[in-house]
């Protein structure tokens, strides 16, 4: 499976990871810590809530807000397209 990833794709993936790391600084501390514990340390949301001494709903909310902010910041940089879905 690693043979299926081209060197160019590997570089691009690393560049995006570097940009995300840079953008994490712009998040509020609690959102950044929640995101990092969940995505970088591979903790479940329940484990994140325990580690941060908060409730599971709060941990979920912080993760959602962190992802929304990162998505917005990445779209501002032209890294991803932010799509707005319209119902109906």
PDB file of C-alpha atoms in Angstrom:
ATOM      1  CA  UNK A   1       0.000   0.000   0.000  1.00  0.00           C
ATOM      2  CA  UNK A   2       2.842   2.489   0.612  1.00  0.00           C
ATOM      3  CA  UNK A   3       3.924   1.811  -2.996  1.00  0.00           C
ATOM      4  CA  UNK A   4       0.613   3.315  -4.118  1.00  0.00           C
ATOM      5  CA  UNK A   5       1.548   6.726  -2.710  1.00  0.00           C
ATOM      6  CA  UNK A   6       3.793   8.717  -5.010  1.00  0.00           C
ATOM      7  CA  UNK A   7       6.666  10.787  -3.613  1.00  0.00           C
ATOM      8  CA  UNK A   8       4.773  13.916  -4.707  1.00  0.00           C
ATOM      9  CA  UNK A   9       1.682  12.861  -2.774  1.00  0.00           C
ATOM     10  CA  UNK A  10       3.825  12.095   0.264  1.00  0.00           C
ATOM     11  CA  UNK A  11       5.382  15.591   0.124  1.00  0.00           C
ATOM     12  CA  UNK A  12       1.962  17.213  -0.342  1.00  0.00           C
ATOM     13  CA  UNK A  13       0.545  15.305   2.632  1.00  0.00           C
ATOM     14  CA  UNK A  14       3.501  16.385   4.784  1.00  0.00           C
ATOM     15  CA  UNK A  15       3.073  20.013   3.685  1.00  0.00           C
ATOM     16  CA  UNK A  16      -0.599  19.976   4.700  1.00  0.00           C
ATOM     17  CA  UNK A  17       0.316  18.354   8.040  1.00  0.00           C
ATOM     18  CA  UNK A  18       2.893  21.102   8.627  1.00  0.00           C
ATOM     19  CA  UNK A  19       0.317  23.797   7.826  1.00  0.00           C
ATOM     20  CA  UNK A  20      -2.237  22.197  10.174  1.00  0.00           C
ATOM     21  CA  UNK A  21       0.382  22.175  12.945  1.00  0.00           C
ATOM     22  CA  UNK A  22       1.016  25.854  12.282  1.00  0.00           C
ATOM     23  CA  UNK A  23      -2.711  26.667  12.301  1.00  0.00           C
ATOM     24  CA  UNK A  24      -3.320  24.806  15.559  1.00  0.00           C
ATOM     25  CA  UNK A  25      -1.616  27.709  17.341  1.00  0.00           C
ATOM     26  CA  UNK A  26      -4.556  29.910  16.332  1.00  0.00           C
ATOM     27  CA  UNK A  27      -7.083  27.744  18.183  1.00  0.00           C
ATOM     28  CA  UNK A  28      -8.124  28.425  21.767  1.00  0.00           C
ATOM     29  CA  UNK A  29      -6.059  26.285  24.171  1.00  0.00           C
ATOM     30  CA  UNK A  30      -8.873  23.905  25.102  1.00  0.00           C
ATOM     31  CA  UNK A  31      -9.811  23.249  21.464  1.00  0.00           C
ATOM     32  CA  UNK A  32      -6.163  22.765  20.466  1.00  0.00           C
ATOM     33  CA  UNK A  33      -5.502  20.352  23.340  1.00  0.00           C
ATOM     34  CA  UNK A  34      -8.660  18.377  22.563  1.00  0.00           C
ATOM     35  CA  UNK A  35      -7.747  18.121  18.872  1.00  0.00           C
ATOM     36  CA  UNK A  36      -4.161  17.089  19.594  1.00  0.00           C
ATOM     37  CA  UNK A  37      -5.074  14.474  22.202  1.00  0.00           C
ATOM     38  CA  UNK A  38      -7.656  12.951  19.873  1.00  0.00           C
ATOM     39  CA  UNK A  39      -5.795  13.103  16.549  1.00  0.00           C
ATOM     40  CA  UNK A  40      -2.118  13.001  17.483  1.00  0.00           C
ATOM     41  CA  UNK A  41      -2.225  10.923  20.673  1.00  0.00           C
ATOM     42  CA  UNK A  42      -5.105   8.723  19.403  1.00  0.00           C
ATOM     43  CA  UNK A  43      -7.183   9.077  22.565  1.00  0.00           C
ATOM     44  CA  UNK A  44     -10.885   8.376  22.366  1.00  0.00           C
ATOM     45  CA  UNK A  45     -13.149  11.309  23.149  1.00  0.00           C
ATOM     46  CA  UNK A  46     -13.981   9.691  26.471  1.00  0.00           C
ATOM     47  CA  UNK A  47     -10.252   9.487  27.279  1.00  0.00           C
ATOM     48  CA  UNK A  48      -9.801  13.100  26.165  1.00  0.00           C
ATOM     49  CA  UNK A  49     -12.616  14.192  28.478  1.00  0.00           C
ATOM     50  CA  UNK A  50     -10.995  12.332  31.384  1.00  0.00           C
ATOM     51  CA  UNK A  51      -7.537  13.743  30.626  1.00  0.00           C
ATOM     52  CA  UNK A  52      -8.895  17.281  30.443  1.00  0.00           C
ATOM     53  CA  UNK A  53     -11.164  16.779  33.458  1.00  0.00           C
ATOM     54  CA  UNK A  54     -14.293  17.732  31.561  1.00  0.00           C
ATOM     55  CA  UNK A  55     -17.485  16.066  30.357  1.00  0.00           C
ATOM     56  CA  UNK A  56     -17.779  13.997  27.200  1.00  0.00           C
ATOM     57  CA  UNK A  57     -20.248  16.470  25.596  1.00  0.00           C
ATOM     58  CA  UNK A  58     -17.779  19.313  26.242  1.00  0.00           C
ATOM     59  CA  UNK A  59     -14.921  17.323  24.689  1.00  0.00           C
ATOM     60  CA  UNK A  60     -17.091  16.568  21.637  1.00  0.00           C
ATOM     61  CA  UNK A  61     -18.030  20.232  21.305  1.00  0.00           C
ATOM     62  CA  UNK A  62     -14.420  21.391  21.573  1.00  0.00           C
ATOM     63  CA  UNK A  63     -13.331  18.885  18.921  1.00  0.00           C
ATOM     64  CA  UNK A  64     -16.136  19.971  16.579  1.00  0.00           C
ATOM     65  CA  UNK A  65     -15.254  23.646  17.037  1.00  0.00           C
ATOM     66  CA  UNK A  66     -11.555  22.924  16.482  1.00  0.00           C
ATOM     67  CA  UNK A  67     -12.290  21.047  13.239  1.00  0.00           C
ATOM     68  CA  UNK A  68     -14.590  23.819  12.005  1.00  0.00           C
ATOM     69  CA  UNK A  69     -11.959  26.480  12.704  1.00  0.00           C
ATOM     70  CA  UNK A  70      -9.175  24.437  11.065  1.00  0.00           C
ATOM     71  CA  UNK A  71     -11.378  23.781   8.026  1.00  0.00           C
ATOM     72  CA  UNK A  72     -12.058  27.522   7.760  1.00  0.00           C
ATOM     73  CA  UNK A  73      -8.369  28.442   8.132  1.00  0.00           C
ATOM     74  CA  UNK A  74      -7.341  25.836   5.547  1.00  0.00           C
ATOM     75  CA  UNK A  75      -9.952  27.147   3.105  1.00  0.00           C
ATOM     76  CA  UNK A  76      -8.650  30.702   3.632  1.00  0.00           C
ATOM     77  CA  UNK A  77      -5.230  29.462   2.550  1.00  0.00           C
ATOM     78  CA  UNK A  78      -6.681  27.696  -0.478  1.00  0.00           C
ATOM     79  CA  UNK A  79      -5.671  24.278   0.853  1.00  0.00           C
ATOM     80  CA  UNK A  80      -9.222  22.942   0.850  1.00  0.00           C
ATOM     81  CA  UNK A  81     -12.485  24.144  -0.609  1.00  0.00           C
ATOM     82  CA  UNK A  82     -15.038  25.004   2.022  1.00  0.00           C
ATOM     83  CA  UNK A  83     -18.418  23.898   0.760  1.00  0.00           C
ATOM     84  CA  UNK A  84     -21.675  25.192   2.075  1.00  0.00           C
ATOM     85  CA  UNK A  85     -24.447  22.677   1.666  1.00  0.00           C
ATOM     86  CA  UNK A  86     -27.933  23.912   1.098  1.00  0.00           C
ATOM     87  CA  UNK A  87     -30.820  21.727   2.149  1.00  0.00           C
ATOM     88  CA  UNK A  88     -33.759  21.269  -0.130  1.00  0.00           C
TER      89      UNK A  88
END
